[in-house]
Coordinates of C-alpha atoms and ligand atoms in Angstrom, one line a residue:
X1 CA 107.5 -44.9 69.2
X2 CA 104.6 -43.9 71.4
X3 CA 102.4 -42.7 68.5
X4 CA 102.5 -42.3 64.8
X5 CA 100.0 -39.4 64.7
X6 CA 98.4 -36.9 67.1
X7 CA 94.6 -37.0 67.7
X8 CA 94.1 -34.3 65.1
X9 CA 96.1 -35.7 62.2
X10 CA 94.0 -38.3 60.5
X11 CA 91.8 -37.6 57.5
X12 CA 89.9 -39.6 54.9
X13 CA 93.1 -39.8 52.8
X14 CA 94.7 -41.9 55.6
X15 CA 92.1 -44.6 55.3
X16 CA 93.7 -48.0 55.2
X17 CA 96.8 -47.0 57.2
X18 CA 97.8 -48.7 60.4
X19 CA 98.4 -46.0 63.1
X20 CA 99.2 -45.7 66.8
X21 CA 97.7 -42.9 68.9
X22 CA 98.1 -42.0 72.5
X23 CA 96.0 -39.8 74.7
X24 CA 93.2 -39.5 77.3
X25 CA 89.8 -41.2 77.1
X26 CA 87.4 -38.3 76.7
X27 CA 84.3 -40.4 76.7
X28 CA 83.2 -43.9 75.9
X29 CA 79.9 -45.2 74.4
X30 CA 79.0 -48.8 74.7
X31 CA 76.5 -49.9 72.0
X32 CA 76.6 -53.6 72.7
X33 CA 78.3 -55.0 69.7
X34 CA 80.4 -51.8 69.2
X35 CA 82.2 -49.7 71.7
X36 CA 83.3 -46.2 70.8
X37 CA 86.0 -44.2 72.6
X38 CA 86.9 -40.5 71.9
X39 CA 90.6 -40.2 72.4
X40 CA 91.9 -36.7 73.2
X41 CA 95.2 -35.0 73.2
X42 CA 96.3 -31.3 72.9
X43 CA 95.7 -31.4 69.2
X44 CA 92.2 -32.8 68.9
X45 CA 90.0 -35.8 69.3
X46 CA 89.9 -39.0 67.2
X47 CA 87.2 -41.7 67.5
X48 CA 88.3 -45.3 68.3
X49 CA 86.0 -48.2 67.6
X50 CA 86.1 -51.7 69.2
X51 CA 84.1 -54.4 67.5
X52 CA 82.8 -57.4 69.5
X53 CA 82.9 -59.5 66.3
X54 CA 86.5 -58.6 65.7
X55 CA 87.9 -59.4 69.1
X56 CA 85.6 -59.9 72.0
X57 CA 88.3 -59.8 74.7
X58 CA 89.6 -56.5 73.4
X59 CA 86.1 -55.1 73.3
X60 CA 85.5 -56.2 76.9
X61 CA 88.6 -54.4 78.1
X62 CA 87.6 -51.3 76.2
X63 CA 84.3 -51.3 78.0
X64 CA 86.1 -51.0 81.3
X65 CA 88.0 -47.9 80.3
X66 CA 87.1 -44.9 82.5
X67 CA 87.2 -41.2 81.7
X68 CA 90.7 -39.7 81.6
X69 CA 92.5 -43.1 81.4
X70 CA 95.7 -42.6 79.4
X71 CA 95.9 -45.2 76.7
X72 CA 97.9 -46.1 73.6
X73 CA 95.9 -47.7 70.8
X74 CA 96.9 -49.2 67.4
X75 CA 94.5 -49.9 64.6
X76 CA 93.4 -49.3 61.1
X77 CA 92.1 -46.0 59.8
X78 CA 88.7 -46.3 58.1
X79 CA 85.9 -44.1 56.8
X80 CA 83.2 -43.5 59.4
X81 CA 79.6 -44.5 58.7
X82 CA 78.2 -41.4 60.4
X83 CA 80.6 -38.5 60.0
X84 CA 81.0 -35.7 62.5
X85 CA 81.4 -32.4 60.5
X86 CA 82.3 -30.5 63.6
X87 CA 85.5 -32.3 64.1
X88 CA 88.7 -32.1 61.9
X89 CA 89.0 -35.9 62.2
X90 CA 85.3 -36.4 61.9
X91 CA 85.4 -38.4 58.6
X92 CA 87.5 -41.3 60.1
X93 CA 87.8 -43.6 63.0
X94 CA 90.4 -46.2 64.1
X95 CA 89.3 -49.8 64.2
X96 CA 91.5 -50.8 67.2
X97 CA 93.4 -54.1 67.0
X98 CA 95.5 -53.6 70.2
X99 CA 95.6 -51.1 73.1
X100 CA 97.4 -50.6 76.3
X101 CA 96.4 -48.7 79.4
X102 CA 99.4 -46.4 80.2
X103 CA 97.7 -45.1 83.3
X104 CA 94.3 -45.5 84.9
X105 CA 92.5 -42.4 86.3
X106 CA 90.1 -41.7 89.1
X107 CA 86.8 -40.3 88.1
X108 CA 87.5 -36.5 87.7
X109 CA 85.5 -34.2 90.0
X110 CA 84.1 -32.3 87.0
X111 CA 83.7 -33.1 83.3
X112 CA 86.5 -32.2 81.0
X113 CA 84.3 -30.4 78.5
X114 CA 83.9 -26.9 77.2
X115 CA 80.8 -26.4 79.3
X116 CA 82.1 -28.1 82.5
X117 CA 80.0 -28.7 85.6
X118 CA 82.8 -27.7 87.9
X119 CA 82.6 -24.6 90.1
X120 CA 85.4 -22.0 90.2
X121 CA 87.2 -23.2 93.3
X122 CA 87.0 -26.9 92.4
X123 CA 88.4 -26.1 89.0
X124 CA 91.2 -24.1 90.6
X125 CA 92.1 -26.9 93.0
X126 CA 92.3 -29.4 90.1
X127 CA 93.8 -26.9 87.8
X128 CA 95.6 -29.7 85.8
X129 CA 92.2 -31.1 84.9
X130 CA 90.8 -27.7 84.1
X131 CA 93.8 -27.0 81.9
X132 CA 92.9 -30.3 80.0
X133 CA 89.7 -28.6 78.8
X134 CA 90.0 -27.5 75.3
X135 CA 88.8 -23.9 75.9
X136 CA 91.3 -23.3 78.6
X137 CA 94.1 -25.1 76.8
X138 CA 93.5 -22.9 73.7
X139 CA 93.8 -19.8 75.8
X140 CA 97.1 -20.8 77.2
X141 CA 98.3 -21.8 73.7
X142 CA 97.2 -18.4 72.4
X143 CA 99.2 -16.8 75.2
X144 CA 102.2 -18.8 74.1
X145 CA 101.8 -17.8 70.5
X146 CA 101.5 -14.1 71.6
X147 CA 104.7 -14.2 73.6
X148 CA 106.6 -16.0 70.8
X149 CA 105.4 -13.4 68.3
X150 CA 106.3 -10.6 70.7
X151 CA 109.9 -11.9 70.9
X152 CA 110.0 -12.2 67.1
X153 CA 108.9 -8.6 66.5
X154 CA 111.1 -7.1 69.2
X155 CA 114.1 -9.0 68.0
X156 CA 113.4 -7.7 64.5
X157 CA 113.4 -4.2 65.8
X158 CA 116.8 -4.6 67.5
X159 CA 115.6 -4.9 71.1
X160 CA 117.8 -6.8 73.5
X161 CA 116.0 -9.1 76.0
X162 CA 117.5 -8.4 79.4
X163 CA 116.4 -9.8 82.8
X164 CA 116.1 -7.5 85.8
X165 CA 116.0 -8.7 89.4
X166 CA 113.0 -9.9 91.4
X167 CA 114.5 -9.2 94.8
X168 CA 114.6 -5.5 95.0
X169 CA 113.9 -2.6 97.4
X170 CA 110.5 -1.5 98.6
X171 CA 109.3 1.9 97.4
X172 CA 106.6 4.1 98.9
X173 CA 105.0 5.1 95.5
X174 CA 102.5 3.0 93.6
X175 CA 100.7 0.0 95.0
X176 CA 101.6 -2.1 98.1
X177 CA 104.7 -4.2 97.8
X178 CA 105.1 -7.9 98.4
X179 CA 108.1 -8.3 100.7
X180 CA 110.6 -11.1 101.2
X181 CA 112.6 -11.3 104.4
X182 CA 116.3 -11.6 104.2
X183 CA 118.0 -14.4 106.2
X184 CA 121.5 -13.0 105.7
X185 CA 120.4 -9.5 106.7
X186 CA 118.1 -10.1 109.6
X187 CA 115.3 -7.6 110.0
X188 CA 115.6 -6.4 106.4
X189 CA 113.4 -7.1 103.5
X190 CA 113.5 -7.3 99.8
X191 CA 110.4 -6.2 97.8
X192 CA 109.2 -7.9 94.6
X193 CA 109.1 -5.5 91.7
X194 CA 105.9 -3.8 90.8
X195 CA 107.6 -3.2 87.5
X196 CA 111.2 -3.1 86.3
X197 CA 110.9 0.7 85.9
X198 CA 114.1 2.0 87.5
X199 CA 116.2 -0.9 86.2
X200 CA 115.2 -0.4 82.6
X201 CA 116.0 3.3 82.9
X202 CA 119.4 2.3 84.3
X203 CA 119.9 0.0 81.3
X204 CA 119.4 3.1 79.1
X205 CA 122.1 4.9 81.1
X206 CA 124.3 1.9 80.6
X207 CA 123.9 2.2 76.8
X208 CA 121.7 -0.7 75.8
X209 CA 119.6 1.5 73.6
X210 CA 116.6 -0.8 73.2
X211 CA 115.5 -3.2 76.0
X212 CA 112.5 -5.4 76.3
X213 CA 111.4 -8.2 78.7
X214 CA 108.3 -10.3 79.1
X215 CA 108.3 -10.1 82.9
X216 CA 106.4 -10.9 86.0
X217 CA 105.4 -7.9 88.2
X218 CA 103.9 -8.1 91.7
X219 CA 101.4 -5.8 93.3
X220 CA 99.7 -6.5 96.6
X221 CA 96.3 -5.0 95.7
X222 CA 92.7 -6.1 96.1
X223 CA 91.8 -8.4 93.3
X224 CA 89.3 -8.0 90.5
X225 CA 88.6 -9.9 87.3
X226 CA 91.3 -8.0 85.5
X227 CA 93.9 -8.1 88.4
X228 CA 96.1 -10.7 89.8
X229 CA 98.8 -10.3 92.5
X230 CA 101.4 -11.5 90.0
X231 CA 100.9 -10.5 86.4
X232 CA 103.0 -10.2 83.2
X233 CA 104.1 -7.2 81.3
X234 CA 105.8 -6.7 77.9
X235 CA 108.2 -4.1 79.3
X236 CA 110.2 -1.9 77.0
X237 CA 112.6 1.1 77.1
X238 CA 114.3 3.0 74.3
X239 CA 117.0 5.7 74.2
X240 CA 117.4 8.6 71.9
X241 CA 113.7 8.7 71.0
X242 CA 110.8 11.0 70.9
X243 CA 107.3 10.0 72.0
X244 CA 106.5 9.5 68.3
X245 CA 109.1 6.8 67.9
X246 CA 107.7 4.9 70.9
X247 CA 104.1 5.1 69.7
X248 CA 105.0 3.9 66.3
X249 CA 107.1 1.0 67.5
X250 CA 104.3 -0.3 69.8
X251 CA 101.6 0.4 67.4
X252 CA 103.7 -1.8 65.1
X253 CA 103.9 -4.5 67.7
X254 CA 100.2 -4.5 68.4
X255 CA 99.4 -4.7 64.6
X256 CA 101.9 -7.5 64.3
X257 CA 100.3 -9.5 67.1
X258 CA 96.8 -9.1 65.7
X259 CA 98.0 -10.0 62.2
X260 CA 100.0 -13.1 63.2
X261 CA 97.7 -14.5 65.9
X262 CA 94.2 -13.5 64.8
X263 CA 94.7 -12.7 61.1
X264 CA 93.3 -9.2 61.7
X265 CA 94.7 -6.1 60.0
X266 CA 94.3 -3.1 62.3
X267 CA 94.2 0.3 60.7
X268 CA 96.3 3.1 62.1
X269 CA 95.4 3.9 65.7
X270 CA 93.5 7.1 66.3
X271 CA 94.9 9.5 69.0
X272 CA 93.1 11.6 71.6
X273 CA 94.3 13.8 74.4
X274 CA 93.4 12.9 77.9
X275 CA 91.3 16.2 78.1
X276 CA 89.4 15.2 75.0
X277 CA 88.8 11.7 76.2
X278 CA 87.4 13.0 79.5
X279 CA 85.3 15.6 77.7
X280 CA 83.8 13.3 75.1
X281 CA 83.6 10.0 77.1
X282 CA 84.3 10.9 80.8
X283 CA 87.0 8.2 80.8
X284 CA 90.7 8.0 80.1
X285 CA 90.1 4.7 78.4
X286 CA 87.0 5.2 76.2
X287 CA 85.5 2.2 74.4
X288 CA 85.3 3.4 70.8
X289 CA 83.3 0.5 69.5
X290 CA 80.2 2.8 69.8
X291 CA 79.3 6.5 70.0
X292 CA 77.0 7.8 72.6
X293 CA 79.3 10.7 73.3
X294 CA 78.7 13.2 76.1
X295 CA 76.9 16.4 75.3
X296 CA 77.2 19.3 77.7
X297 CA 73.8 20.8 78.4
X298 CA 74.8 22.9 81.5
X299 CA 74.0 26.3 79.8
X300 CA 70.7 25.1 78.3
X301 CA 69.5 23.3 81.4
X302 CA 70.1 25.9 84.0
X303 CA 67.9 28.8 84.9
X304 CA 64.5 27.2 84.3
X305 CA 63.6 26.7 87.9
X306 CA 64.7 23.0 88.3
X307 CA 66.7 23.3 91.5
X308 CA 68.7 20.1 90.9
X309 CA 70.2 21.3 87.6
X310 CA 70.4 24.9 88.9
X311 CA 72.7 23.9 91.7
X312 CA 74.8 21.5 89.6
X313 CA 78.3 22.3 88.3
X314 CA 77.7 20.3 85.2
X315 CA 74.7 18.8 83.3
X316 CA 75.6 16.1 80.8
X317 CA 73.6 14.0 78.4
X318 CA 74.0 10.9 76.3
X319 CA 71.6 9.8 73.5
X320 CA 70.6 6.2 73.5
X321 CA 69.6 5.4 69.9
X322 CA 66.3 3.7 69.4
X323 CA 65.4 3.6 73.1
X324 CA 62.4 5.9 73.2
X325 CA 60.2 2.8 73.7
X326 CA 61.7 2.0 77.1
X327 CA 59.0 1.3 79.6
X328 CA 58.5 2.9 82.9
X329 CA 59.8 -0.2 84.5
X330 CA 63.0 -0.2 82.4
X331 CA 63.6 3.5 83.2
X332 CA 63.0 2.9 87.0
X333 CA 65.4 0.1 86.9
X334 CA 68.1 2.1 85.2
X335 CA 67.5 4.9 87.7
X336 CA 68.1 2.4 90.5
X337 CA 71.2 1.2 88.6
X338 CA 72.8 4.6 88.5
X339 CA 71.9 5.2 92.2
X340 CA 73.8 2.1 93.4
X341 CA 76.8 3.0 95.6
X342 CA 79.2 1.7 92.9
X343 CA 77.9 4.5 90.6
X344 CA 76.7 7.0 93.1
X345 CA 74.4 9.2 91.1
X346 CA 71.6 11.0 92.9
X347 CA 69.1 10.4 90.1
X348 CA 68.5 10.0 86.4
X349 CA 66.7 12.4 84.1
X350 CA 65.4 11.2 80.8
X351 CA 63.8 12.7 77.7
X352 CA 61.9 10.5 75.3
X353 CA 61.8 11.6 71.7
X354 CA 58.9 9.4 70.4
X355 CA 58.8 8.2 66.8
X356 CA 55.8 10.6 66.1
X357 CA 58.0 13.5 67.1
X358 CA 56.4 14.1 70.5
X359 CA 58.6 14.7 73.5
X360 CA 58.2 13.4 77.1
X361 CA 60.5 13.8 80.0
X362 CA 60.9 13.2 83.7
X363 CA 61.3 17.0 84.2
X364 CA 58.2 18.2 82.2
X365 CA 57.2 20.3 85.1
X366 CA 60.2 22.6 84.5
X367 CA 60.8 22.4 80.8
X368 CA 58.5 23.0 77.9
X369 CA 58.6 20.8 74.8
X370 CA 60.5 23.6 73.1
X371 CA 63.2 23.6 75.8
X372 CA 63.5 19.9 75.5
X373 CA 63.8 20.1 71.7
X374 CA 66.9 22.3 72.3
X375 CA 68.5 19.5 74.2
X376 CA 67.5 16.9 71.7
X377 CA 69.0 19.0 68.9
X378 CA 72.2 19.6 70.8
X379 CA 72.5 15.8 71.2
X380 CA 71.7 15.1 67.5
X381 CA 68.8 12.9 68.6
X382 CA 66.4 11.4 66.1
X383 CA 62.8 10.4 66.7
X384 CA 62.9 7.1 68.5
X385 CA 65.9 8.1 70.7
X386 CA 66.1 8.5 74.4
X387 CA 68.3 11.1 76.3
X388 CA 69.8 10.4 79.7
X389 CA 71.0 13.3 81.8
X390 CA 73.1 13.3 84.9
X391 CA 74.3 16.3 86.9
X392 CA 76.4 17.4 89.8
X393 CA 80.1 17.9 90.4
X394 CA 81.9 17.8 87.0
X395 CA 84.4 15.1 87.7
X396 CA 81.9 12.7 89.5
X397 CA 79.2 13.3 86.9
X398 CA 81.6 12.4 84.1
X399 CA 82.6 9.2 85.8
X400 CA 79.0 8.2 86.5
X401 CA 77.8 9.0 82.9
X402 CA 80.8 7.0 81.6
X403 CA 79.5 4.0 83.5
X404 CA 76.0 4.5 82.2
X405 CA 77.3 4.8 78.7
X406 CA 79.2 1.5 79.0
X407 CA 76.1 -0.2 80.5
X408 CA 73.9 1.1 77.7
X409 CA 76.5 -0.1 75.2
X410 CA 76.2 -3.6 76.8
X411 CA 72.4 -3.5 76.8
X412 CA 72.2 -2.5 73.2
X413 CA 74.8 -5.1 72.1
X414 CA 77.2 -2.4 70.9
X415 CA 80.3 -3.9 72.5
X416 CA 81.0 -6.7 70.0
X417 CA 84.0 -8.7 71.3
X418 CA 85.0 -9.4 67.7
X419 CA 85.4 -5.7 66.9
X420 CA 88.7 -4.1 67.9
X421 CA 89.0 -0.3 68.4
X422 CA 92.5 0.7 69.6
X423 CA 93.3 4.2 70.7
X424 CA 96.3 6.2 72.0
X425 CA 95.4 8.5 74.8
X426 CA 98.0 11.2 75.2
X427 CA 99.1 14.2 77.3
X428 CA 98.1 12.9 80.7
X429 CA 98.4 15.3 83.6
X430 CA 101.7 14.9 85.4
X431 CA 100.2 15.1 88.9
X432 CA 97.0 13.9 90.5
X433 CA 95.8 15.5 93.8
X434 CA 94.8 13.1 96.5
X435 CA 92.2 14.6 98.8
X436 CA 92.7 12.1 101.7
X437 CA 96.5 12.6 101.9
X438 CA 96.2 16.2 100.8
X439 CA 99.2 15.9 98.4
X440 CA 100.1 15.2 94.8
X441 CA 100.8 11.8 93.5
X442 CA 102.4 11.0 90.1
X443 CA 99.6 10.1 87.7
X444 CA 101.9 7.7 85.8
X445 CA 105.0 7.4 88.0
X446 CA 107.6 9.8 89.4
X447 CA 110.0 9.3 86.5
X448 CA 107.6 10.7 83.9
X449 CA 108.7 13.9 82.1
X450 CA 106.5 16.9 82.1
X451 CA 106.0 18.5 78.7
X452 CA 108.8 20.8 77.8
X453 CA 106.5 23.8 77.7
X454 CA 105.1 23.0 81.2
X455 CA 108.4 22.7 83.0
X456 CA 108.3 26.4 84.3
X457 CA 104.9 25.6 86.0
X458 CA 106.7 23.2 88.3
X459 CA 108.0 26.2 90.3
X460 CA 104.5 27.3 91.1
X461 CA 102.8 26.9 94.5
X462 CA 99.4 27.2 93.0
X463 CA 97.6 23.8 93.1
X464 CA 95.6 24.7 90.0
X465 CA 98.7 25.5 88.0
X466 CA 100.4 22.3 89.2
X467 CA 97.4 20.2 88.3
X468 CA 97.5 21.7 84.9
X469 CA 101.0 20.4 84.1
X470 CA 100.9 17.9 81.2
X471 CA 103.2 15.0 80.8
X472 CA 104.7 13.2 77.8
X473 CA 102.7 10.2 79.0
X474 CA 100.4 7.9 76.9
X475 CA 98.2 4.9 77.2
X476 CA 97.2 2.3 74.7
X477 CA 93.5 1.6 75.1
X478 CA 91.7 -1.3 73.3
X479 CA 87.9 -1.6 73.5
X480 CA 87.8 0.4 76.7
X481 CA 90.6 -1.5 78.4
X482 CA 93.9 0.0 79.3
X483 CA 96.4 -2.3 77.6
X484 CA 99.5 -0.3 78.5
X485 CA 101.1 2.9 79.4
X486 CA 104.4 4.7 79.2
X487 CA 106.1 8.0 79.0
X488 CA 109.2 9.9 78.1
X489 CA 111.3 10.0 81.2
X490 CA 113.1 12.7 83.0
X491 CA 116.8 12.2 82.4
X492 CA 118.1 15.3 84.2
X493 CA 119.0 15.0 87.9
X494 CA 117.8 18.5 88.8
X495 CA 114.4 18.1 87.1
X496 CA 114.0 14.6 88.7
X497 CA 114.7 16.2 92.2
X498 CA 112.2 18.9 91.5
X499 CA 109.6 16.3 90.6
X500 CA 110.3 14.4 93.8
X501 CA 109.8 17.6 95.7
X502 CA 106.4 18.2 94.1
X503 CA 105.5 14.6 95.2
X504 CA 106.3 15.5 98.8
X505 CA 109.7 13.8 99.1
X506 CA 112.3 15.6 101.2
X507 CA 115.7 15.6 99.5
X508 CA 116.8 13.0 102.1
X509 CA 113.9 10.7 101.3
X510 CA 114.5 11.0 97.6
X511 CA 118.1 10.2 98.1
X512 CA 117.4 7.2 100.3
X513 CA 114.8 5.7 97.9
X514 CA 116.1 6.6 94.5
X515 CA 119.7 7.8 95.1
X516 CA 121.0 5.1 92.7
X517 CA 118.9 6.5 89.9
X518 CA 119.7 10.2 90.7
X519 CA 123.3 9.1 90.8
X520 CA 123.1 7.4 87.5
X521 CA 121.7 10.6 85.9
X522 CA 125.0 12.3 86.8
X523 CA 127.0 9.9 84.6
X524 CA 125.6 10.7 81.1
X525 CA 121.9 9.6 81.0
X526 CA 120.6 9.7 77.4
X527 CA 117.1 11.0 76.7
X528 CA 114.8 7.9 76.9
X529 CA 111.3 6.7 77.3
X530 CA 109.3 3.5 77.2
X531 CA 106.1 1.6 77.7
X532 CA 104.7 -1.5 79.3
X533 CA 101.8 -3.6 78.0
X534 CA 99.7 -5.7 80.4
X535 CA 100.3 -9.1 78.7
X536 CA 97.5 -11.0 80.5
X537 CA 95.0 -8.3 79.7
X538 CA 96.1 -8.1 76.0
X539 CA 95.5 -11.9 75.8
X540 CA 92.1 -11.6 77.2
X541 CA 90.9 -8.5 75.3
X542 CA 92.1 -10.0 72.0
X543 CA 89.8 -12.9 72.8
X544 CA 86.9 -10.8 73.9
X545 CA 87.1 -12.1 77.5
X546 CA 87.3 -9.9 80.5
X547 CA 88.8 -12.3 83.0
X548 CA 92.6 -12.5 82.8
X549 CA 92.6 -15.6 84.9
X550 CA 91.5 -17.6 81.9
X551 CA 94.9 -16.8 80.3
X552 CA 97.1 -17.6 83.2
X553 CA 98.1 -21.3 83.6
X554 CA 98.1 -21.1 87.4
X555 CA 96.2 -18.1 88.7
X556 CA 95.2 -17.1 92.2
X557 CA 91.6 -16.8 93.3
X558 CA 90.0 -13.6 94.6
X559 CA 91.5 -14.1 98.0
X560 CA 94.9 -14.3 96.4
X561 CA 95.2 -18.0 97.1
X562 CA 96.6 -20.7 94.9
X563 CA 94.0 -23.4 95.5
X564 CA 96.0 -26.2 93.9
X565 CA 99.2 -25.9 96.0
X566 CA 97.3 -24.2 98.9
X567 CA 99.4 -21.1 99.2
X568 CA 100.0 -18.9 101.1
X569 CA 100.7 -21.1 104.0
X570 CA 102.3 -20.9 107.5
X571 CA 106.1 -21.7 107.7
X572 CA 107.9 -23.6 110.4
X573 CA 109.1 -22.0 113.6
X574 CA 112.7 -22.9 112.6
X575 CA 112.3 -21.0 109.3
X576 CA 110.9 -18.0 111.1
X577 CA 113.8 -18.0 113.6
X578 CA 116.4 -18.2 110.8
X579 CA 114.8 -15.2 109.3
X580 CA 114.7 -13.4 112.6
X581 CA 111.0 -13.0 112.5
X582 CA 109.1 -13.3 115.7
X583 CA 105.3 -13.7 115.3
X584 CA 103.2 -11.8 117.8
X585 CA 102.0 -14.1 120.6
X586 CA 104.3 -16.9 119.4
Ligands
LIG601 N1 106.6 0.8 84.5 C1 105.4 1.4 83.9 C2 104.1 0.6 84.4 O1 104.3 -0.5 85.0 C3 105.3 1.4 82.5 C4 106.3 2.4 81.9 O2 106.2 3.6 82.2 O3 107.1 2.0 81.0 O4 103.0 1.1 84.3

């Protein structure tokens, strides 16, 4: 037997027992007569003690142990003289009588501690050492618990877990595909799936009724903190359901995951239409942990001779509670903040409602205190509050003010990572106009069903009418992060063809790309719908962290590189030839 206990098992009640532990040397302290070693494994840390008076030879050997040596030690559990209340095993130590080095280790390039001294790339290169750090290990174990609980819940609801292929066909919609050359079909390529969307719909046509999968998806996009080229979804599809059934099932899953992994009972999730979310928060994924809702001041602000407002489509305000004391410097700095290219506002107007009831603004030249009081009242401002106003094109202004609202939420400490505010956003538009390509794209994906009442609008040529078509599409939002999205699908061949036409596909293109799906719809497709959760994101948001990399055992860096195995990499000429790929200039 390698060990009788793990490094987190022993307590005061075990004093007097002879035990054997195995693990890594976290740290050693040589105090002359006594040498202490913290022994670490996945479960915890236990202190070993070597006594010069007991066994000088043993103690000498212990002194030579380096960090991260793998050892096995046997000894007697005893009460510690100075206890460590921060550690589960902190009341005891092992007085070692024998130990063996199972494997020596080089000095690690960074310390294996919660606050490591290793930079990002170094930690990625030595990912196995980074994964040895407790904080990172706990994240990966959390992820494991979350996927096991997902399977439990889904199985309990009668879902079948079915795998779909990774080598599929490239499609023009959505993000860029990763492609894989085919050796047996030279000059042809598979694509890695951006999601199992069409396959899960086909599974419904096949009669599986309830499908789920915890599945890798691949998208060749520019990377950000919450994006990786390969990521994981909890992917689901259900037949013979209404939108309501899907929302209830996945609200149930989310509540189950919070209860079982964090011990948190979430109340029923509020719902909001896309239009309402845009109107109140300027975002389709509002963070509901704090208020600061948008107030429309267009009517009140126009017509007083301030040209900037007079020429704007929209004037919007938010009220920052308790911020009237902001200094000139703070206000200038926030003005610069909204003018950065990432936000793109032209300027920032403020109104200070001082504690003594006096009002001061950056547009005093154009507005009397009474004018400003009308704004303050519309915003429900109290003495001590500060209004921020942005103006311009309606859509852009909403986006900009949404960013400012989140920034103020951060600055005022209103985005507590331990508070969870889920929300269903519903009734998304079916189509989204793309100025650059001058055509409609599917806001969710091309298989999303328009709302029954809006189907006749699909015959229109009027862009406004088409943009107004609503879909049975929904997103789950948690603390301002989109956790997942889904929709009721089109299950009628003609309607699907009509939707492809709106998206600019000729009938031939639609047939070439999605003929298999259109064909399947001719053989008895049941009404169906589904959803997919971003699994990595769910892990990170539940832990109040915004980098999904921390929850992926082997992530890529921002250049899409795996620093540990050093991929991507060139391949041999022979491999290229087998694949029928000639590199330019080669
Ligand atoms: N396949 C969709 C996605 O990846 C989710 C869904 O509609 O079920 O966003």
